Short mmCIF file of C-alpha atoms in Angstrom, two decimals:
data_model
loop_
_atom_site.label_atom_id
_atom_site.label_comp_id
_atom_site.label_asym_id
_atom_site.label_seq_id
_atom_site.Cartn_x
_atom_site.Cartn_y
_atom_site.Cartn_z
CA MET C 1 119.27 126.71 89.78
CA ALA C 2 116.48 124.78 91.49
CA ALA C 3 118.87 123.20 94.02
CA GLU C 4 121.13 125.45 96.12
CA LYS C 5 123.12 125.08 99.36
CA GLN C 6 120.49 126.22 101.83
CA LEU C 7 117.95 124.32 103.92
CA ASN C 8 114.39 125.58 103.75
CA ASN C 9 111.31 124.86 105.86
CA GLU C 10 110.15 122.05 103.57
CA ASP C 11 113.43 120.23 104.11
CA LEU C 12 113.14 120.72 107.86
CA GLU C 13 109.62 119.34 107.74
CA LEU C 14 110.89 116.34 105.80
CA THR C 15 113.61 115.59 108.31
CA ASN C 16 111.17 115.95 111.18
CA SER C 17 108.68 113.54 109.58
CA GLY C 18 110.91 110.50 109.45
CA ASP C 19 113.90 111.20 107.26
CA ARG C 20 115.51 113.13 110.09
CA SER C 21 119.19 112.63 110.25
CA PRO C 22 121.85 115.16 111.21
CA GLU C 23 124.07 113.65 108.55
CA ALA C 24 121.42 113.90 105.88
CA VAL C 25 120.86 117.56 106.69
CA SER C 26 124.32 118.92 107.39
CA SER C 27 126.05 117.07 104.55
CA SER C 28 123.83 118.65 101.91
CA ASP C 29 122.13 121.81 103.29
CA ILE C 30 120.17 121.92 100.09
CA TYR C 31 117.45 124.33 99.11
CA ILE C 32 114.90 122.96 96.65
CA ASP C 33 112.70 125.30 94.67
CA PRO C 34 109.16 123.89 95.21
CA VAL C 35 107.99 125.09 91.78
CA ALA C 36 110.90 123.38 90.04
CA GLU C 37 110.34 120.26 92.13
CA LYS C 38 106.69 120.16 91.14
CA LYS C 39 107.64 120.38 87.48
CA LEU C 40 110.21 117.63 87.96
CA LEU C 41 107.66 115.32 89.57
CA PHE C 42 105.26 115.98 86.72
CA LYS C 43 107.93 115.07 84.20
CA LEU C 44 108.95 111.93 86.10
CA ASP C 45 105.33 110.85 86.38
CA LEU C 46 104.70 111.57 82.72
CA VAL C 47 107.35 109.09 81.61
CA LEU C 48 107.67 106.58 84.44
CA THR C 49 104.00 106.14 85.36
CA PRO C 50 102.90 104.71 81.97
CA LEU C 51 105.93 102.39 81.88
CA ILE C 52 105.48 101.07 85.40
CA GLY C 53 101.73 100.84 85.01
CA LEU C 54 102.04 98.92 81.73
CA LEU C 55 104.49 96.48 83.29
CA TYR C 56 102.24 95.59 86.17
CA LEU C 57 99.19 95.57 83.93
CA VAL C 58 100.64 92.89 81.64
CA SER C 59 101.96 91.00 84.66
CA PHE C 60 98.56 90.80 86.30
CA LEU C 61 96.87 90.19 82.97
CA ASP C 62 99.05 87.19 82.17
CA ARG C 63 98.74 85.57 85.60
CA SER C 64 94.99 86.08 86.10
CA ASN C 65 93.71 85.40 82.58
CA ILE C 66 93.31 81.79 83.65
CA GLY C 67 90.08 82.96 85.28
CA ASN C 68 88.80 84.29 81.96
CA ALA C 69 89.97 81.11 80.22
CA LYS C 70 88.04 79.01 82.73
CA ILE C 71 84.62 80.27 81.69
CA GLN C 72 85.60 79.95 78.01
CA GLY C 73 86.10 76.20 78.25
CA MET C 74 89.74 75.61 79.22
CA PRO C 75 89.02 72.98 81.93
CA GLU C 76 86.87 70.97 79.54
CA ASP C 77 89.36 71.17 76.65
CA LEU C 78 92.25 70.03 78.84
CA GLY C 79 90.22 67.34 80.56
CA LEU C 80 90.70 68.80 84.03
CA VAL C 81 88.85 67.01 86.80
CA GLY C 82 88.26 67.57 90.50
CA SER C 83 90.55 70.24 91.96
CA GLN C 84 93.06 70.23 89.08
CA PHE C 85 92.07 73.70 87.85
CA ASN C 86 92.43 75.12 91.36
CA VAL C 87 95.84 73.48 91.76
CA ALA C 88 96.99 74.93 88.43
CA THR C 89 95.85 78.36 89.62
CA SER C 90 97.62 78.08 92.97
CA ILE C 91 100.87 76.51 91.84
CA PHE C 92 101.91 79.70 90.07
CA TYR C 93 102.52 81.30 93.47
CA ILE C 94 104.87 78.57 94.70
CA THR C 95 107.74 79.56 92.42
CA TYR C 96 106.60 83.18 92.52
CA CYS C 97 107.19 83.31 96.27
CA LEU C 98 110.47 81.38 96.17
CA PHE C 99 112.13 83.77 93.73
CA GLU C 100 110.83 87.15 94.96
CA THR C 101 113.47 88.01 97.55
CA PRO C 102 116.52 86.98 95.45
CA MET C 103 115.21 88.92 92.46
CA ALA C 104 114.59 92.03 94.57
CA LEU C 105 118.19 91.96 95.81
CA LEU C 106 119.51 91.62 92.23
CA LEU C 107 117.74 94.70 90.90
CA LYS C 108 120.65 97.14 91.25
CA ILE C 109 123.26 94.58 90.22
CA ILE C 110 121.63 93.59 86.94
CA ARG C 111 120.11 97.06 86.27
CA PRO C 112 116.35 97.71 86.02
CA SER C 113 116.38 98.39 82.27
CA ARG C 114 117.84 94.93 81.61
CA MET C 115 116.43 92.73 84.35
CA ILE C 116 112.80 93.81 84.05
CA PRO C 117 112.38 93.44 80.25
CA CYS C 118 114.13 90.06 80.28
CA ALA C 119 111.72 88.82 82.94
CA VAL C 120 108.74 90.11 80.96
CA ILE C 121 109.85 88.36 77.77
CA ALA C 122 110.41 85.10 79.67
CA TRP C 123 106.94 84.98 81.23
CA SER C 124 105.32 86.26 77.99
CA LEU C 125 106.69 83.24 76.18
CA CYS C 126 105.18 81.04 78.89
CA THR C 127 101.86 82.82 78.33
CA ILE C 128 101.99 82.16 74.60
CA PHE C 129 103.07 78.54 75.11
CA THR C 130 99.99 77.99 77.29
CA CYS C 131 98.08 78.06 74.01
CA PHE C 132 99.73 74.77 73.02
CA VAL C 133 99.03 72.95 76.29
CA HIS C 134 96.78 69.88 75.96
CA ASN C 135 96.74 68.33 79.42
CA TYR C 136 96.99 69.01 83.13
CA ALA C 137 100.74 68.30 83.36
CA GLY C 138 101.53 70.84 80.64
CA LEU C 139 99.39 73.49 82.31
CA VAL C 140 101.12 72.97 85.66
CA ALA C 141 104.55 73.18 84.01
CA VAL C 142 103.93 76.53 82.29
CA ARG C 143 102.33 77.97 85.43
CA LEU C 144 105.36 77.02 87.54
CA ILE C 145 107.82 78.57 85.06
CA MET C 146 105.66 81.67 84.66
CA GLY C 147 105.60 82.17 88.43
CA ALA C 148 109.40 82.08 88.61
CA CYS C 149 109.72 84.56 85.74
CA GLU C 150 107.19 87.03 87.16
CA ALA C 151 108.57 86.83 90.71
CA GLY C 152 110.97 89.75 90.50
CA LEU C 153 108.72 92.27 88.80
CA PHE C 154 106.58 93.67 91.59
CA PRO C 155 109.30 93.98 94.26
CA SER C 156 111.58 95.50 91.60
CA LEU C 157 109.00 98.09 90.57
CA ASN C 158 108.28 98.87 94.22
CA LEU C 159 111.99 99.38 94.98
CA TYR C 160 112.38 101.44 91.85
CA LEU C 161 109.72 103.84 93.12
CA THR C 162 111.60 104.25 96.41
CA MET C 163 114.70 105.21 94.40
CA VAL C 164 112.80 107.98 92.62
CA TYR C 165 110.31 109.42 95.11
CA LYS C 166 110.35 110.69 98.68
CA ARG C 167 108.49 108.88 101.44
CA GLU C 168 105.48 111.21 101.32
CA GLU C 169 105.22 110.82 97.53
CA GLN C 170 105.17 107.04 97.35
CA SER C 171 101.61 105.95 98.17
CA LYS C 172 100.24 107.81 95.18
CA ARG C 173 102.83 106.25 92.85
CA LEU C 174 102.40 102.81 94.39
CA SER C 175 98.68 103.18 93.72
CA TYR C 176 99.51 103.24 90.01
CA LEU C 177 100.72 99.64 90.26
CA PHE C 178 97.57 98.37 91.93
CA THR C 179 95.44 100.56 89.68
CA ALA C 180 97.15 98.84 86.77
CA ALA C 181 96.18 95.50 88.34
CA ALA C 182 92.55 96.64 88.52
CA VAL C 183 92.64 98.01 84.98
CA SER C 184 94.14 94.73 83.80
CA GLY C 185 91.02 93.02 85.11
CA ALA C 186 88.80 95.39 83.14
CA PHE C 187 91.09 95.16 80.12
CA GLY C 188 91.18 91.37 80.43
CA GLY C 189 87.39 91.21 80.56
CA LEU C 190 87.09 93.27 77.37
CA ILE C 191 89.75 91.22 75.60
CA ALA C 192 88.12 87.98 76.70
CA TYR C 193 84.77 89.23 75.44
CA GLY C 194 86.25 90.14 72.04
CA ILE C 195 88.26 86.94 71.75
CA SER C 196 85.20 84.84 72.59
CA HIS C 197 84.13 85.59 69.00
CA MET C 198 87.40 84.08 67.70
CA ASP C 199 86.52 80.61 68.90
CA GLY C 200 87.53 78.17 66.17
CA VAL C 201 89.65 80.64 64.18
CA GLY C 202 92.72 78.82 62.85
CA GLY C 203 91.52 75.70 64.57
CA TYR C 204 92.11 77.16 68.05
CA ALA C 205 89.60 77.58 70.86
CA GLY C 206 88.91 81.14 71.99
CA TRP C 207 90.78 80.73 75.28
CA ARG C 208 93.92 79.69 73.37
CA TRP C 209 93.79 82.93 71.35
CA LEU C 210 93.49 84.76 74.68
CA TYR C 211 96.94 83.52 75.68
CA ILE C 212 98.51 84.21 72.27
CA ILE C 213 97.29 87.79 72.02
CA GLU C 214 98.00 88.77 75.62
CA GLY C 215 101.47 87.16 75.54
CA ALA C 216 102.37 88.99 72.33
CA PHE C 217 101.22 92.30 73.83
CA SER C 218 103.46 91.72 76.86
CA ILE C 219 106.50 91.20 74.61
CA LEU C 220 105.84 94.56 72.93
CA VAL C 221 105.75 96.21 76.37
CA ALA C 222 109.09 94.56 77.26
CA VAL C 223 110.74 96.02 74.16
CA LEU C 224 109.36 99.48 74.96
CA VAL C 225 110.65 99.30 78.53
CA TYR C 226 114.11 98.12 77.42
CA PHE C 227 114.64 101.33 75.44
CA THR C 228 112.91 103.84 77.73
CA LEU C 229 113.28 102.90 81.42
CA PRO C 230 116.22 104.77 83.04
CA ASP C 231 118.35 102.77 85.48
CA ASP C 232 118.83 105.83 87.70
CA PRO C 233 116.52 108.88 87.75
CA LYS C 234 119.45 111.30 87.98
CA LEU C 235 120.67 109.99 84.61
CA ALA C 236 117.25 109.87 82.96
CA TRP C 237 117.35 110.60 79.24
CA PHE C 238 114.24 112.81 79.39
CA LEU C 239 115.63 115.25 82.00
CA ASN C 240 117.79 118.30 81.32
CA GLU C 241 120.89 119.17 83.36
CA ASP C 242 119.05 121.36 85.87
CA GLU C 243 116.46 118.67 86.44
CA ARG C 244 119.16 116.03 86.95
CA ALA C 245 120.81 118.29 89.50
CA LEU C 246 117.47 118.62 91.25
CA VAL C 247 117.13 114.82 91.36
CA ARG C 248 120.60 114.59 92.92
CA ALA C 249 119.60 117.21 95.50
CA ARG C 250 116.49 115.25 96.42
CA GLN C 251 118.58 112.11 96.76
CA GLU C 252 121.02 113.87 99.08
CA ILE C 253 118.19 114.99 101.34
CA THR C 254 116.84 111.46 101.59
CA ALA C 255 120.25 109.74 101.52
CA ARG C 256 119.80 108.06 104.90
CA TYR C 257 116.38 106.73 103.96
CA ARG C 258 117.75 105.25 100.71
CA GLY C 259 120.80 103.78 102.46
CA SER C 260 124.11 102.56 101.12
CA GLU C 261 124.44 101.70 97.45
CA GLU C 262 126.74 98.80 98.37
CA PHE C 263 125.27 95.40 99.14
CA ASP C 264 125.66 94.41 102.80
CA TRP C 265 124.47 91.13 104.33
CA ALA C 266 124.05 92.95 107.64
CA GLU C 267 121.17 94.92 106.10
CA THR C 268 119.39 91.73 105.05
CA ARG C 269 119.80 90.32 108.56
CA LYS C 270 118.30 93.51 110.03
CA ALA C 271 115.19 93.03 107.91
CA ALA C 272 114.90 89.36 108.87
CA ARG C 273 114.98 90.30 112.59
CA ASP C 274 112.54 93.21 112.33
CA PRO C 275 109.12 92.41 113.92
CA LYS C 276 107.27 94.93 111.76
CA VAL C 277 108.47 93.18 108.59
CA TRP C 278 106.90 89.89 109.68
CA LEU C 279 103.75 91.55 110.96
CA SER C 280 103.39 93.33 107.63
CA ALA C 281 103.95 90.01 105.84
CA VAL C 282 101.13 88.32 107.80
CA ILE C 283 98.82 91.21 106.96
CA GLN C 284 99.83 90.97 103.30
CA PHE C 285 99.13 87.23 103.28
CA CYS C 286 95.58 87.85 104.50
CA ALA C 287 94.98 90.74 102.10
CA ASP C 288 96.35 88.75 99.15
CA ILE C 289 93.92 85.90 99.77
CA SER C 290 91.14 88.35 98.91
CA LEU C 291 93.08 90.09 96.14
CA TYR C 292 94.02 86.97 94.19
CA GLY C 293 90.76 85.16 94.86
CA PHE C 294 88.70 88.13 93.73
CA SER C 295 90.80 89.04 90.68
CA THR C 296 91.11 85.46 89.42
CA PHE C 297 87.59 84.20 90.04
CA LEU C 298 85.50 87.35 89.52
CA PRO C 299 84.27 86.23 86.07
CA ALA C 300 83.18 82.89 87.55
CA ILE C 301 81.63 84.63 90.59
CA ILE C 302 79.52 86.87 88.34
CA ARG C 303 78.56 83.96 86.09
CA ALA C 304 77.38 82.12 89.21
CA MET C 305 74.87 84.95 89.75
CA GLY C 306 73.03 83.68 86.66
CA TYR C 307 74.69 85.64 83.87
CA SER C 308 76.05 84.10 80.67
CA SER C 309 79.81 83.69 80.20
CA VAL C 310 79.91 86.53 77.66
CA HIS C 311 77.96 88.92 79.88
CA ALA C 312 80.02 87.93 82.92
CA GLN C 313 83.19 89.02 81.10
CA LEU C 314 81.67 92.43 80.39
CA LEU C 315 80.24 92.89 83.89
CA THR C 316 83.73 92.59 85.41
CA VAL C 317 84.78 95.83 83.67
CA PRO C 318 82.87 98.42 85.79
CA VAL C 319 83.84 96.57 88.98
CA TYR C 320 87.55 96.76 88.20
CA LEU C 321 87.32 100.39 87.06
CA PHE C 322 85.58 101.34 90.31
CA GLY C 323 88.32 99.57 92.28
CA SER C 324 91.06 101.43 90.42
CA PHE C 325 89.38 104.83 90.84
CA THR C 326 88.87 104.25 94.57
CA PHE C 327 92.49 103.28 95.09
CA ILE C 328 93.85 106.39 93.35
CA VAL C 329 91.67 108.69 95.48
CA VAL C 330 92.56 106.89 98.71
CA ALA C 331 96.29 106.80 97.91
CA ILE C 332 96.34 110.57 97.31
CA ILE C 333 94.63 111.09 100.66
CA ALA C 334 97.17 108.79 102.35
CA ASP C 335 100.12 110.74 100.92
CA ARG C 336 98.70 114.12 101.88
CA THR C 337 97.70 113.13 105.41
CA LYS C 338 100.59 110.68 105.95
CA LYS C 339 98.01 108.42 107.60
CA ARG C 340 97.38 104.81 106.61
CA PHE C 341 96.04 102.95 109.62
CA GLY C 342 92.56 104.50 109.62
CA ILE C 343 92.15 104.11 105.87
CA LEU C 344 93.15 100.44 105.95
CA LEU C 345 90.79 99.78 108.83
CA VAL C 346 87.75 101.37 107.18
CA MET C 347 88.30 99.81 103.75
CA SER C 348 88.79 96.36 105.27
CA ILE C 349 85.47 96.64 107.11
CA ILE C 350 83.75 97.65 103.85
CA MET C 351 85.21 94.54 102.19
CA ILE C 352 84.01 92.32 105.02
CA ILE C 353 80.48 93.70 104.55
CA GLY C 354 80.71 92.80 100.86
CA TYR C 355 81.71 89.22 101.62
CA ILE C 356 78.97 88.89 104.23
CA LEU C 357 76.43 89.89 101.56
CA PHE C 358 77.78 87.09 99.38
CA LEU C 359 77.22 84.65 102.23
CA THR C 360 73.72 85.79 103.17
CA VAL C 361 71.99 87.11 100.00
CA THR C 362 70.88 85.35 96.83
CA LYS C 363 69.47 88.21 94.73
CA ALA C 364 71.75 88.87 91.72
CA GLY C 365 71.53 92.67 91.92
CA VAL C 366 72.60 92.75 95.56
CA LEU C 367 75.42 90.27 94.89
CA TYR C 368 76.71 92.39 92.01
CA PHE C 369 76.62 95.45 94.31
CA ALA C 370 78.70 93.44 96.80
CA THR C 371 81.44 93.04 94.19
CA PHE C 372 81.85 96.84 94.19
CA LEU C 373 82.20 96.90 97.98
CA ILE C 374 84.96 94.31 97.76
CA ALA C 375 86.62 96.05 94.79
CA ALA C 376 86.74 99.29 96.80
CA GLY C 377 89.22 97.77 99.24
CA VAL C 378 90.73 94.71 97.62
CA TYR C 379 93.62 96.66 96.05
CA ILE C 380 93.93 99.22 98.85
CA GLY C 381 94.73 96.57 101.47
CA PRO C 382 97.82 95.06 99.81
CA GLY C 383 98.84 98.39 98.24
CA LEU C 384 98.78 100.65 101.28
CA ASN C 385 100.17 97.92 103.51
CA LEU C 386 103.18 97.63 101.21
CA GLY C 387 103.52 101.42 101.13
CA TRP C 388 103.33 101.45 104.93
CA LEU C 389 106.28 99.08 105.08
CA ASN C 390 108.23 101.02 102.44
CA ILE C 391 108.19 104.28 104.35
CA ASN C 392 109.03 102.65 107.68
CA VAL C 393 112.10 100.67 106.60
CA ALA C 394 115.23 102.64 105.73
CA GLY C 395 118.29 101.55 103.81
CA HIS C 396 117.95 100.17 100.28
CA TYR C 397 119.04 96.61 100.94
CA LYS C 398 117.17 96.33 104.21
CA ARG C 399 114.10 97.59 102.38
CA ALA C 400 114.72 95.22 99.47
CA THR C 401 114.89 92.27 101.85
CA ALA C 402 111.87 93.48 103.84
CA VAL C 403 109.78 93.85 100.70
CA GLY C 404 110.97 90.46 99.46
CA ILE C 405 109.97 88.79 102.74
CA GLN C 406 106.65 90.56 102.85
CA GLN C 407 105.79 89.77 99.25
CA SER C 408 107.01 86.17 99.43
CA LEU C 409 104.86 85.38 102.45
CA GLY C 410 102.05 87.59 101.24
CA ASN C 411 101.82 85.95 97.84
CA LEU C 412 101.33 82.58 99.47
CA GLY C 413 97.83 83.98 99.82
CA GLY C 414 97.56 83.24 96.10
CA VAL C 415 98.09 79.56 96.85
CA VAL C 416 95.22 79.67 99.35
CA ALA C 417 92.99 81.70 97.01
CA GLY C 418 93.31 79.12 94.27
CA GLN C 419 92.03 76.37 96.58
CA ILE C 420 89.00 77.98 98.17
CA TYR C 421 86.85 78.81 95.14
CA TYR C 422 85.56 75.40 94.16
CA GLN C 423 81.94 75.14 95.37
CA SER C 424 80.18 76.56 92.32
CA PRO C 425 77.69 78.14 91.97
CA ARG C 426 77.93 79.49 95.57
CA TYR C 427 81.54 79.80 96.66
CA TRP C 428 80.85 79.53 100.39
CA VAL C 429 84.38 78.48 101.34
CA GLY C 430 85.94 81.26 99.28
CA TYR C 431 83.74 83.97 100.77
CA GLY C 432 84.00 82.65 104.32
CA THR C 433 87.78 82.31 104.17
CA SER C 434 88.05 85.85 102.82
CA VAL C 435 85.97 87.21 105.71
CA GLY C 436 88.26 85.46 108.19
CA ALA C 437 91.40 86.64 106.42
CA MET C 438 90.28 90.26 106.42
CA GLY C 439 89.37 89.96 110.09
CA VAL C 440 92.92 88.84 110.87
CA ALA C 441 94.25 91.70 108.70
CA VAL C 442 92.26 94.20 110.77
CA VAL C 443 93.82 92.84 113.96
CA GLY C 444 97.22 93.09 112.28
CA TYR C 445 96.67 96.75 111.39
CA VAL C 446 95.86 97.50 115.03
CA PHE C 447 99.02 95.75 116.26
CA MET C 448 101.15 97.54 113.65
CA TYR C 449 99.75 100.91 114.71
CA ILE C 450 100.45 100.20 118.39
CA HIS C 451 103.97 98.93 117.61
CA LEU C 452 104.98 101.95 115.51
CA LYS C 453 103.49 104.39 117.98
CA ARG C 454 105.42 102.74 120.81
CA LEU C 455 108.70 102.94 118.84
CA ASN C 456 108.18 106.66 118.20
CA ALA C 457 107.28 107.28 121.84
CA GLU C 458 110.55 105.66 122.97
CA ARG C 459 112.56 107.89 120.61
CA ASP C 460 110.67 110.98 121.77
CA ARG C 461 111.33 110.09 125.41
CA VAL C 462 115.08 109.69 124.83
CA GLU C 463 115.38 112.94 122.88
CA GLN C 464 113.26 115.01 125.22
CA THR C 465 114.60 113.72 128.53
CA PRO C 466 117.93 115.29 129.60
CA GLY C 467 120.48 112.63 130.42
CA ALA C 468 118.33 109.79 129.09
CA ASP C 469 120.18 106.60 128.14
CA ALA C 470 120.52 106.55 124.32
CA SER C 471 122.87 103.56 124.18
CA ASN C 472 120.24 101.43 122.42
CA PHE C 473 120.53 103.73 119.42
CA ALA C 474 124.32 104.10 119.37
CA GLY C 475 125.83 103.21 116.00
CA LYS C 476 122.43 102.40 114.49
CA THR C 477 121.60 103.37 110.91
CA GLY C 478 118.51 103.61 108.74
CA ASP C 479 115.18 103.32 110.52
CA GLU C 480 116.94 102.18 113.70
CA GLU C 481 118.43 105.65 114.24
CA LEU C 482 117.26 107.79 117.12
CA GLU C 483 116.24 110.55 114.68
CA PHE C 484 114.03 108.33 112.51
CA ARG C 485 110.27 108.62 113.02
CA TYR C 486 107.78 106.02 111.85
CA GLN C 487 104.57 107.00 110.08
CA PHE C 488 101.26 105.36 110.87
#
């Protein structure tokens, strides 16, 4: 069999890189055949990656299509004036942020295969109902309800990945989610272009058909997920008995990192008191200002360069595809090197250069080039920062709370993003705010690096100094153990 009672060098390397725990090693002493493990990962990716990617794709598609609807005449049809469109864009994130942490904690209780599809169907109906909105109040109402329904998806998918993959395997898989977000932008641009030719069909404006078609597609995805997403990888319907045993062996090796399966309020309190959780949340807030501003208003930004609405929809496609390709490559590098700080720093600086071009140049070709610079890092910032938190917080419910806090505060960036893009045709406030936000994020990355390095140095000192006082680590579990090492 692929999993036997023997500990090999790979397992020792794993325990020395952060999952170290005498309990985790001695209680299992498991040998894992690397060839069999590689085949298992391929099989898991083959089934889970399309499902998870589709889920986040339709999620991002349904929340950001308001940007495509804007340049197809929604504000005019609904009689929106002043900042009403921006408020409708931002208000989605109010309920989204409020419900994220509770939904993340409920994932195991309700079961992924039930909770996730139900949430998708709920927000898909909101998407479809947007077609029948005729005023500002109706638009605000559906956006608020949609935000509440979508709130649990991303933290749930993120936690699901931590249940399936080891720490050093997660950045690549997490990249699939943000790649799906980028692809949804490209997909949304193509759909919006096609639907622009349906204007007037059945008596509905083209932007109304956009909501009907995309909402219906999301419901189909929910049905697919209901019948195919396994609640636990070791019980997955597409694995044979040997492969399920191998999954169990992998889970035993990383048992301490995953933490107790039983809910414990103490774990949630640990997350709430952890400085790195709040630092990560501040970074996420800054990164999300750029992410949500860019992904929602890119069609309008390109149209402001002098292109027609139809051409602007099409010109978003290569930008989003470039962003998704860049993220996949960078995420693979991050997993292989187990380094995130340097990557985040470099990509943030590239984004800042892109925004500075927006602020200082007027030539359309240069401005369009700047969108590629921003796209190169706009998904990497939030994605790798979340992955950085994932691998440095141990225990399922502590991690669930940490991710909930980070995402709740981070997604408030969506509220800000909806308010700063209003000075058409040159969105000075939007670009300037994004430069400032990314500058703060860069400072945050530096502080996070210093903090994690200091924590590791303290653990090294205690372990390597005979007679050193280890009382601060007595009785600690998860990432607070003496044996745990943070990755940066």
